[in-house]
PDB file of C-alpha atoms in Angstrom:
ATOM      1  CA  UNK R   1       9.555  10.670  15.813  1.00  0.00           C
ATOM      2  CA  UNK R   2       9.427   7.346  18.025  1.00  0.00           C
ATOM      3  CA  UNK R   3      12.256   5.302  18.457  1.00  0.00           C
ATOM      4  CA  UNK R   4      14.401   3.352  20.606  1.00  0.00           C
ATOM      5  CA  UNK R   5      18.215   3.675  21.245  1.00  0.00           C
ATOM      6  CA  UNK R   6      20.063   0.515  22.491  1.00  0.00           C
ATOM      7  CA  UNK R   7      23.708   2.286  22.935  1.00  0.00           C
ATOM      8  CA  UNK R   8      26.709   0.230  22.239  1.00  0.00           C
ATOM      9  CA  UNK R   9      28.657  -1.862  24.670  1.00  0.00           C
ATOM     10  CA  UNK R  10      32.577  -2.065  24.675  1.00  0.00           C
ATOM     11  CA  UNK R  11      32.512  -3.113  20.288  1.00  0.00           C
ATOM     12  CA  UNK R  12      28.907  -3.450  19.846  1.00  0.00           C
ATOM     13  CA  UNK R  13      27.496  -1.065  17.101  1.00  0.00           C
ATOM     14  CA  UNK R  14      24.501   1.463  18.211  1.00  0.00           C
ATOM     15  CA  UNK R  15      21.752   1.039  16.762  1.00  0.00           C
ATOM     16  CA  UNK R  16      18.486   3.442  16.764  1.00  0.00           C
ATOM     17  CA  UNK R  17      15.222   1.817  15.988  1.00  0.00           C
ATOM     18  CA  UNK R  18      12.759   4.002  14.173  1.00  0.00           C
ATOM     19  CA  UNK R  19       8.930   3.074  15.908  1.00  0.00           C
ATOM     20  CA  UNK R  20       7.076   5.385  13.856  1.00  0.00           C
ATOM     21  CA  UNK R  21       7.806   8.841  11.665  1.00  0.00           C
ATOM     22  CA  UNK R  22       5.165  11.423  10.902  1.00  0.00           C
ATOM     23  CA  UNK R  23       5.744  14.941   9.401  1.00  0.00           C
ATOM     24  CA  UNK R  24       3.009  17.799   9.081  1.00  0.00           C
ATOM     25  CA  UNK R  25       4.379  18.041   5.921  1.00  0.00           C
ATOM     26  CA  UNK R  26       7.516  16.288   3.650  1.00  0.00           C
ATOM     27  CA  UNK R  27       9.615  19.334   4.671  1.00  0.00           C
ATOM     28  CA  UNK R  28       9.223  18.704   9.010  1.00  0.00           C
ATOM     29  CA  UNK R  29       8.811  15.492   7.742  1.00  0.00           C
ATOM     30  CA  UNK R  30      12.787  15.644   5.656  1.00  0.00           C
ATOM     31  CA  UNK R  31      13.706  17.529   8.836  1.00  0.00           C
ATOM     32  CA  UNK R  32      13.180  15.050  11.413  1.00  0.00           C
ATOM     33  CA  UNK R  33      15.515  12.253   9.196  1.00  0.00           C
ATOM     34  CA  UNK R  34      18.504  14.622   9.183  1.00  0.00           C
ATOM     35  CA  UNK R  35      18.175  14.688  12.746  1.00  0.00           C
ATOM     36  CA  UNK R  36      17.603  10.863  13.001  1.00  0.00           C
ATOM     37  CA  UNK R  37      20.466  11.043  10.684  1.00  0.00           C
ATOM     38  CA  UNK R  38      22.489  12.710  12.936  1.00  0.00           C
ATOM     39  CA  UNK R  39      22.093  11.192  16.008  1.00  0.00           C
ATOM     40  CA  UNK R  40      26.024  10.477  17.515  1.00  0.00           C
ATOM     41  CA  UNK R  41      27.309   7.242  17.998  1.00  0.00           C
ATOM     42  CA  UNK R  42      24.888   5.447  15.928  1.00  0.00           C
ATOM     43  CA  UNK R  43      26.106   2.844  13.219  1.00  0.00           C
ATOM     44  CA  UNK R  44      22.497   1.518  12.013  1.00  0.00           C
ATOM     45  CA  UNK R  45      19.227   3.214  12.096  1.00  0.00           C
ATOM     46  CA  UNK R  46      16.266   0.618  10.994  1.00  0.00           C
ATOM     47  CA  UNK R  47      12.831   0.829  10.777  1.00  0.00           C
ATOM     48  CA  UNK R  48      10.232  -2.140   9.838  1.00  0.00           C
ATOM     49  CA  UNK R  49       7.440  -0.009   8.365  1.00  0.00           C
ATOM     50  CA  UNK R  50       8.651   2.531   5.675  1.00  0.00           C
ATOM     51  CA  UNK R  51       6.470   2.653   2.922  1.00  0.00           C
ATOM     52  CA  UNK R  52       7.696   1.520  -0.530  1.00  0.00           C
ATOM     53  CA  UNK R  53       7.086   4.571  -1.859  1.00  0.00           C
ATOM     54  CA  UNK R  54       8.540   6.956   1.247  1.00  0.00           C
ATOM     55  CA  UNK R  55      10.597   9.898  -0.347  1.00  0.00           C
ATOM     56  CA  UNK R  56      13.468   8.598   1.791  1.00  0.00           C
ATOM     57  CA  UNK R  57      15.948   7.502  -1.188  1.00  0.00           C
ATOM     58  CA  UNK R  58      15.745  10.729  -2.811  1.00  0.00           C
ATOM     59  CA  UNK R  59      17.040  12.525   0.566  1.00  0.00           C
ATOM     60  CA  UNK R  60      20.423  10.770   1.567  1.00  0.00           C
ATOM     61  CA  UNK R  61      23.128  11.627  -1.229  1.00  0.00           C
ATOM     62  CA  UNK R  62      23.847   7.706  -0.749  1.00  0.00           C
ATOM     63  CA  UNK R  63      20.377   5.581  -1.109  1.00  0.00           C
ATOM     64  CA  UNK R  64      22.396   2.480  -1.972  1.00  0.00           C
ATOM     65  CA  UNK R  65      23.261   2.418   2.077  1.00  0.00           C
ATOM     66  CA  UNK R  66      19.584   2.127   2.949  1.00  0.00           C
ATOM     67  CA  UNK R  67      19.177  -1.188   2.021  1.00  0.00           C
ATOM     68  CA  UNK R  68      15.755  -2.030   2.260  1.00  0.00           C
ATOM     69  CA  UNK R  69      13.749  -5.315   2.511  1.00  0.00           C
ATOM     70  CA  UNK R  70      10.404  -6.017   1.426  1.00  0.00           C
ATOM     71  CA  UNK R  71       8.070  -7.208   4.516  1.00  0.00           C
ATOM     72  CA  UNK R  72       4.532  -7.961   5.264  1.00  0.00           C
ATOM     73  CA  UNK R  73       2.537  -5.189   7.130  1.00  0.00           C
ATOM     74  CA  UNK R  74      -1.153  -5.417   6.523  1.00  0.00           C
ATOM     75  CA  UNK R  75      -3.551  -8.242   4.620  1.00  0.00           C
ATOM     76  CA  UNK R  76      -6.503  -7.708   3.818  1.00  0.00           C
ATOM     77  CA  UNK R  77      -8.629 -10.321   2.132  1.00  0.00           C
ATOM     78  CA  UNK R  78     -11.828  -9.125   0.931  1.00  0.00           C
ATOM     79  CA  UNK R  79     -15.088 -11.768   2.483  1.00  0.00           C
ATOM     80  CA  UNK R  80     -17.876 -10.041   1.537  1.00  0.00           C
ATOM     81  CA  UNK R  81     -16.756  -7.748  -1.671  1.00  0.00           C
ATOM     82  CA  UNK R  82     -19.905  -5.269  -2.258  1.00  0.00           C
ATOM     83  CA  UNK R  83     -19.946  -4.144   1.494  1.00  0.00           C
ATOM     84  CA  UNK R  84     -15.960  -3.458   1.576  1.00  0.00           C
ATOM     85  CA  UNK R  85     -16.260  -1.664  -1.937  1.00  0.00           C
ATOM     86  CA  UNK R  86     -19.871   0.276  -0.762  1.00  0.00           C
ATOM     87  CA  UNK R  87     -18.087   1.482   2.257  1.00  0.00           C
ATOM     88  CA  UNK R  88     -14.629   3.387   1.543  1.00  0.00           C
ATOM     89  CA  UNK R  89     -14.188   6.672  -0.855  1.00  0.00           C
ATOM     90  CA  UNK R  90     -12.483   6.860  -4.005  1.00  0.00           C
ATOM     91  CA  UNK R  91     -10.471   9.408  -6.054  1.00  0.00           C
ATOM     92  CA  UNK R  92     -12.612  10.113  -9.185  1.00  0.00           C
ATOM     93  CA  UNK R  93     -16.129   8.967 -10.185  1.00  0.00           C
ATOM     94  CA  UNK R  94     -16.968   6.804 -12.942  1.00  0.00           C
ATOM     95  CA  UNK R  95     -17.856   3.494 -13.490  1.00  0.00           C
ATOM     96  CA  UNK R  96     -15.949  -0.536 -13.711  1.00  0.00           C
ATOM     97  CA  UNK R  97     -17.267  -3.733 -14.209  1.00  0.00           C
ATOM     98  CA  UNK R  98     -15.520  -6.532 -12.876  1.00  0.00           C
ATOM     99  CA  UNK R  99     -15.189 -10.253 -12.554  1.00  0.00           C
ATOM    100  CA  UNK R 100     -14.141 -11.641  -8.962  1.00  0.00           C
ATOM    101  CA  UNK R 101     -13.167 -15.661  -8.633  1.00  0.00           C
ATOM    102  CA  UNK R 102     -12.848 -16.485  -5.122  1.00  0.00           C
ATOM    103  CA  UNK R 103     -12.385 -20.280  -4.722  1.00  0.00           C
ATOM    104  CA  UNK R 104     -12.389 -19.965  -1.069  1.00  0.00           C
ATOM    105  CA  UNK R 105     -15.430 -17.633  -0.470  1.00  0.00           C
ATOM    106  CA  UNK R 106     -18.283 -18.776  -3.215  1.00  0.00           C
ATOM    107  CA  UNK R 107     -20.569 -16.146  -2.404  1.00  0.00           C
ATOM    108  CA  UNK R 108     -17.996 -13.523  -2.955  1.00  0.00           C
ATOM    109  CA  UNK R 109     -17.738 -14.508  -6.933  1.00  0.00           C
ATOM    110  CA  UNK R 110     -19.113 -13.120  -9.548  1.00  0.00           C
ATOM    111  CA  UNK R 111     -19.276 -10.041 -12.092  1.00  0.00           C
ATOM    112  CA  UNK R 112     -19.719  -6.529 -10.419  1.00  0.00           C
ATOM    113  CA  UNK R 113     -20.861  -3.051 -11.162  1.00  0.00           C
ATOM    114  CA  UNK R 114     -18.555  -0.585  -9.547  1.00  0.00           C
ATOM    115  CA  UNK R 115     -20.361   3.117  -9.911  1.00  0.00           C
ATOM    116  CA  UNK R 116     -18.497   6.427  -8.403  1.00  0.00           C
ATOM    117  CA  UNK R 117     -20.129   9.765  -8.058  1.00  0.00           C
ATOM    118  CA  UNK R 118     -18.178  12.887  -8.050  1.00  0.00           C
ATOM    119  CA  UNK R 119     -18.677  13.006  -4.274  1.00  0.00           C
ATOM    120  CA  UNK R 120     -16.630   9.972  -4.504  1.00  0.00           C
ATOM    121  CA  UNK R 121     -19.167   7.610  -3.407  1.00  0.00           C
ATOM    122  CA  UNK R 122     -19.072   4.602  -4.438  1.00  0.00           C
ATOM    123  CA  UNK R 123     -21.961   1.502  -5.064  1.00  0.00           C
ATOM    124  CA  UNK R 124     -21.225  -1.879  -5.554  1.00  0.00           C
ATOM    125  CA  UNK R 125     -23.296  -4.801  -6.699  1.00  0.00           C
ATOM    126  CA  UNK R 126     -23.698  -7.918  -8.998  1.00  0.00           C
ATOM    127  CA  UNK R 127     -24.625  -7.499 -12.035  1.00  0.00           C
ATOM    128  CA  UNK R 128     -24.877  -9.490 -15.818  1.00  0.00           C
ATOM    129  CA  UNK R 129     -22.810  -7.304 -17.784  1.00  0.00           C
ATOM    130  CA  UNK R 130     -19.481  -7.898 -19.393  1.00  0.00           C
ATOM    131  CA  UNK R 131     -16.523  -7.667 -17.314  1.00  0.00           C
ATOM    132  CA  UNK R 132     -13.724  -5.409 -18.008  1.00  0.00           C
ATOM    133  CA  UNK R 133     -11.301  -7.059 -15.218  1.00  0.00           C
ATOM    134  CA  UNK R 134     -10.812  -9.667 -13.633  1.00  0.00           C
ATOM    135  CA  UNK R 135      -9.667  -9.883  -9.798  1.00  0.00           C
ATOM    136  CA  UNK R 136      -9.223 -12.190  -7.131  1.00  0.00           C
ATOM    137  CA  UNK R 137      -8.997 -11.722  -3.181  1.00  0.00           C
ATOM    138  CA  UNK R 138      -5.309 -11.275  -3.124  1.00  0.00           C
ATOM    139  CA  UNK R 139      -5.416  -8.568  -5.594  1.00  0.00           C
ATOM    140  CA  UNK R 140      -8.273  -6.542  -4.354  1.00  0.00           C
ATOM    141  CA  UNK R 141      -7.117  -6.792  -1.233  1.00  0.00           C
ATOM    142  CA  UNK R 142      -3.167  -5.398  -2.716  1.00  0.00           C
ATOM    143  CA  UNK R 143      -5.242  -2.230  -3.980  1.00  0.00           C
ATOM    144  CA  UNK R 144      -7.503  -1.640  -1.545  1.00  0.00           C
ATOM    145  CA  UNK R 145      -6.252   0.128   1.243  1.00  0.00           C
ATOM    146  CA  UNK R 146      -4.049   2.021  -1.465  1.00  0.00           C
ATOM    147  CA  UNK R 147      -0.885   0.057  -0.817  1.00  0.00           C
ATOM    148  CA  UNK R 148      -0.463  -0.725  -4.648  1.00  0.00           C
ATOM    149  CA  UNK R 149      -1.763   0.639  -8.226  1.00  0.00           C
ATOM    150  CA  UNK R 150      -3.546  -1.780 -10.233  1.00  0.00           C
ATOM    151  CA  UNK R 151      -0.941  -1.197 -14.021  1.00  0.00           C
ATOM    152  CA  UNK R 152       1.528  -2.990 -11.958  1.00  0.00           C
ATOM    153  CA  UNK R 153      -0.312  -5.871 -10.743  1.00  0.00           C
ATOM    154  CA  UNK R 154      -2.080  -6.132 -14.046  1.00  0.00           C
ATOM    155  CA  UNK R 155       1.730  -6.323 -15.459  1.00  0.00           C
ATOM    156  CA  UNK R 156       2.598  -8.958 -13.105  1.00  0.00           C
ATOM    157  CA  UNK R 157      -0.660 -10.905 -15.041  1.00  0.00           C
ATOM    158  CA  UNK R 158      -2.186 -10.628 -11.414  1.00  0.00           C
ATOM    159  CA  UNK R 159      -5.263  -8.770 -12.969  1.00  0.00           C
ATOM    160  CA  UNK R 160      -6.633  -8.976 -16.444  1.00  0.00           C
ATOM    161  CA  UNK R 161      -8.400  -6.435 -18.723  1.00  0.00           C
ATOM    162  CA  UNK R 162      -8.091  -3.800 -21.252  1.00  0.00           C
ATOM    163  CA  UNK R 163      -5.616  -1.274 -20.942  1.00  0.00           C
ATOM    164  CA  UNK R 164      -8.573   1.438 -21.272  1.00  0.00           C
ATOM    165  CA  UNK R 165     -10.198  -0.268 -17.991  1.00  0.00           C
ATOM    166  CA  UNK R 166      -6.718  -0.639 -16.076  1.00  0.00           C
ATOM    167  CA  UNK R 167      -5.747   2.613 -16.045  1.00  0.00           C
ATOM    168  CA  UNK R 168      -9.674   3.965 -15.198  1.00  0.00           C
ATOM    169  CA  UNK R 169      -9.235   1.279 -11.838  1.00  0.00           C
ATOM    170  CA  UNK R 170      -5.867   2.960 -11.081  1.00  0.00           C
TER     171      UNK R 170
END
């Protein structure tokens, strides 16, 4: 755990600013949080980069005291769909055809087939096949690094497609 301790002066409350917390496993991560939450004379702990799926709320007795705030962290905007999808690994094998609408980068627009082999290697290419999903740079950027699953974005109307295609994309 990397943190800064801003000590209290007179009537001010002391603050611990957590920069990074990485545990070897969930047990070690939980132990680090227990240590930080037990530092004497600290009234507030701030951390600007906690993942939305972090287990911390499940580990504390009063999760309502956490006061999470959503902020931007990393923004991803694909400028070459084929290369972006060819350069990453995938969790499961399969094939998905999607339409990509990109008004700002017209060379990115089109219908693409993403084929993933059993070793997780993807191959993306343009196709004339019927699209199963429709994506934009915003939605592909949101799911590209694994930060957001496809299903909630589809539920919000940001990705369109059949339930089967959305499940397959997830």
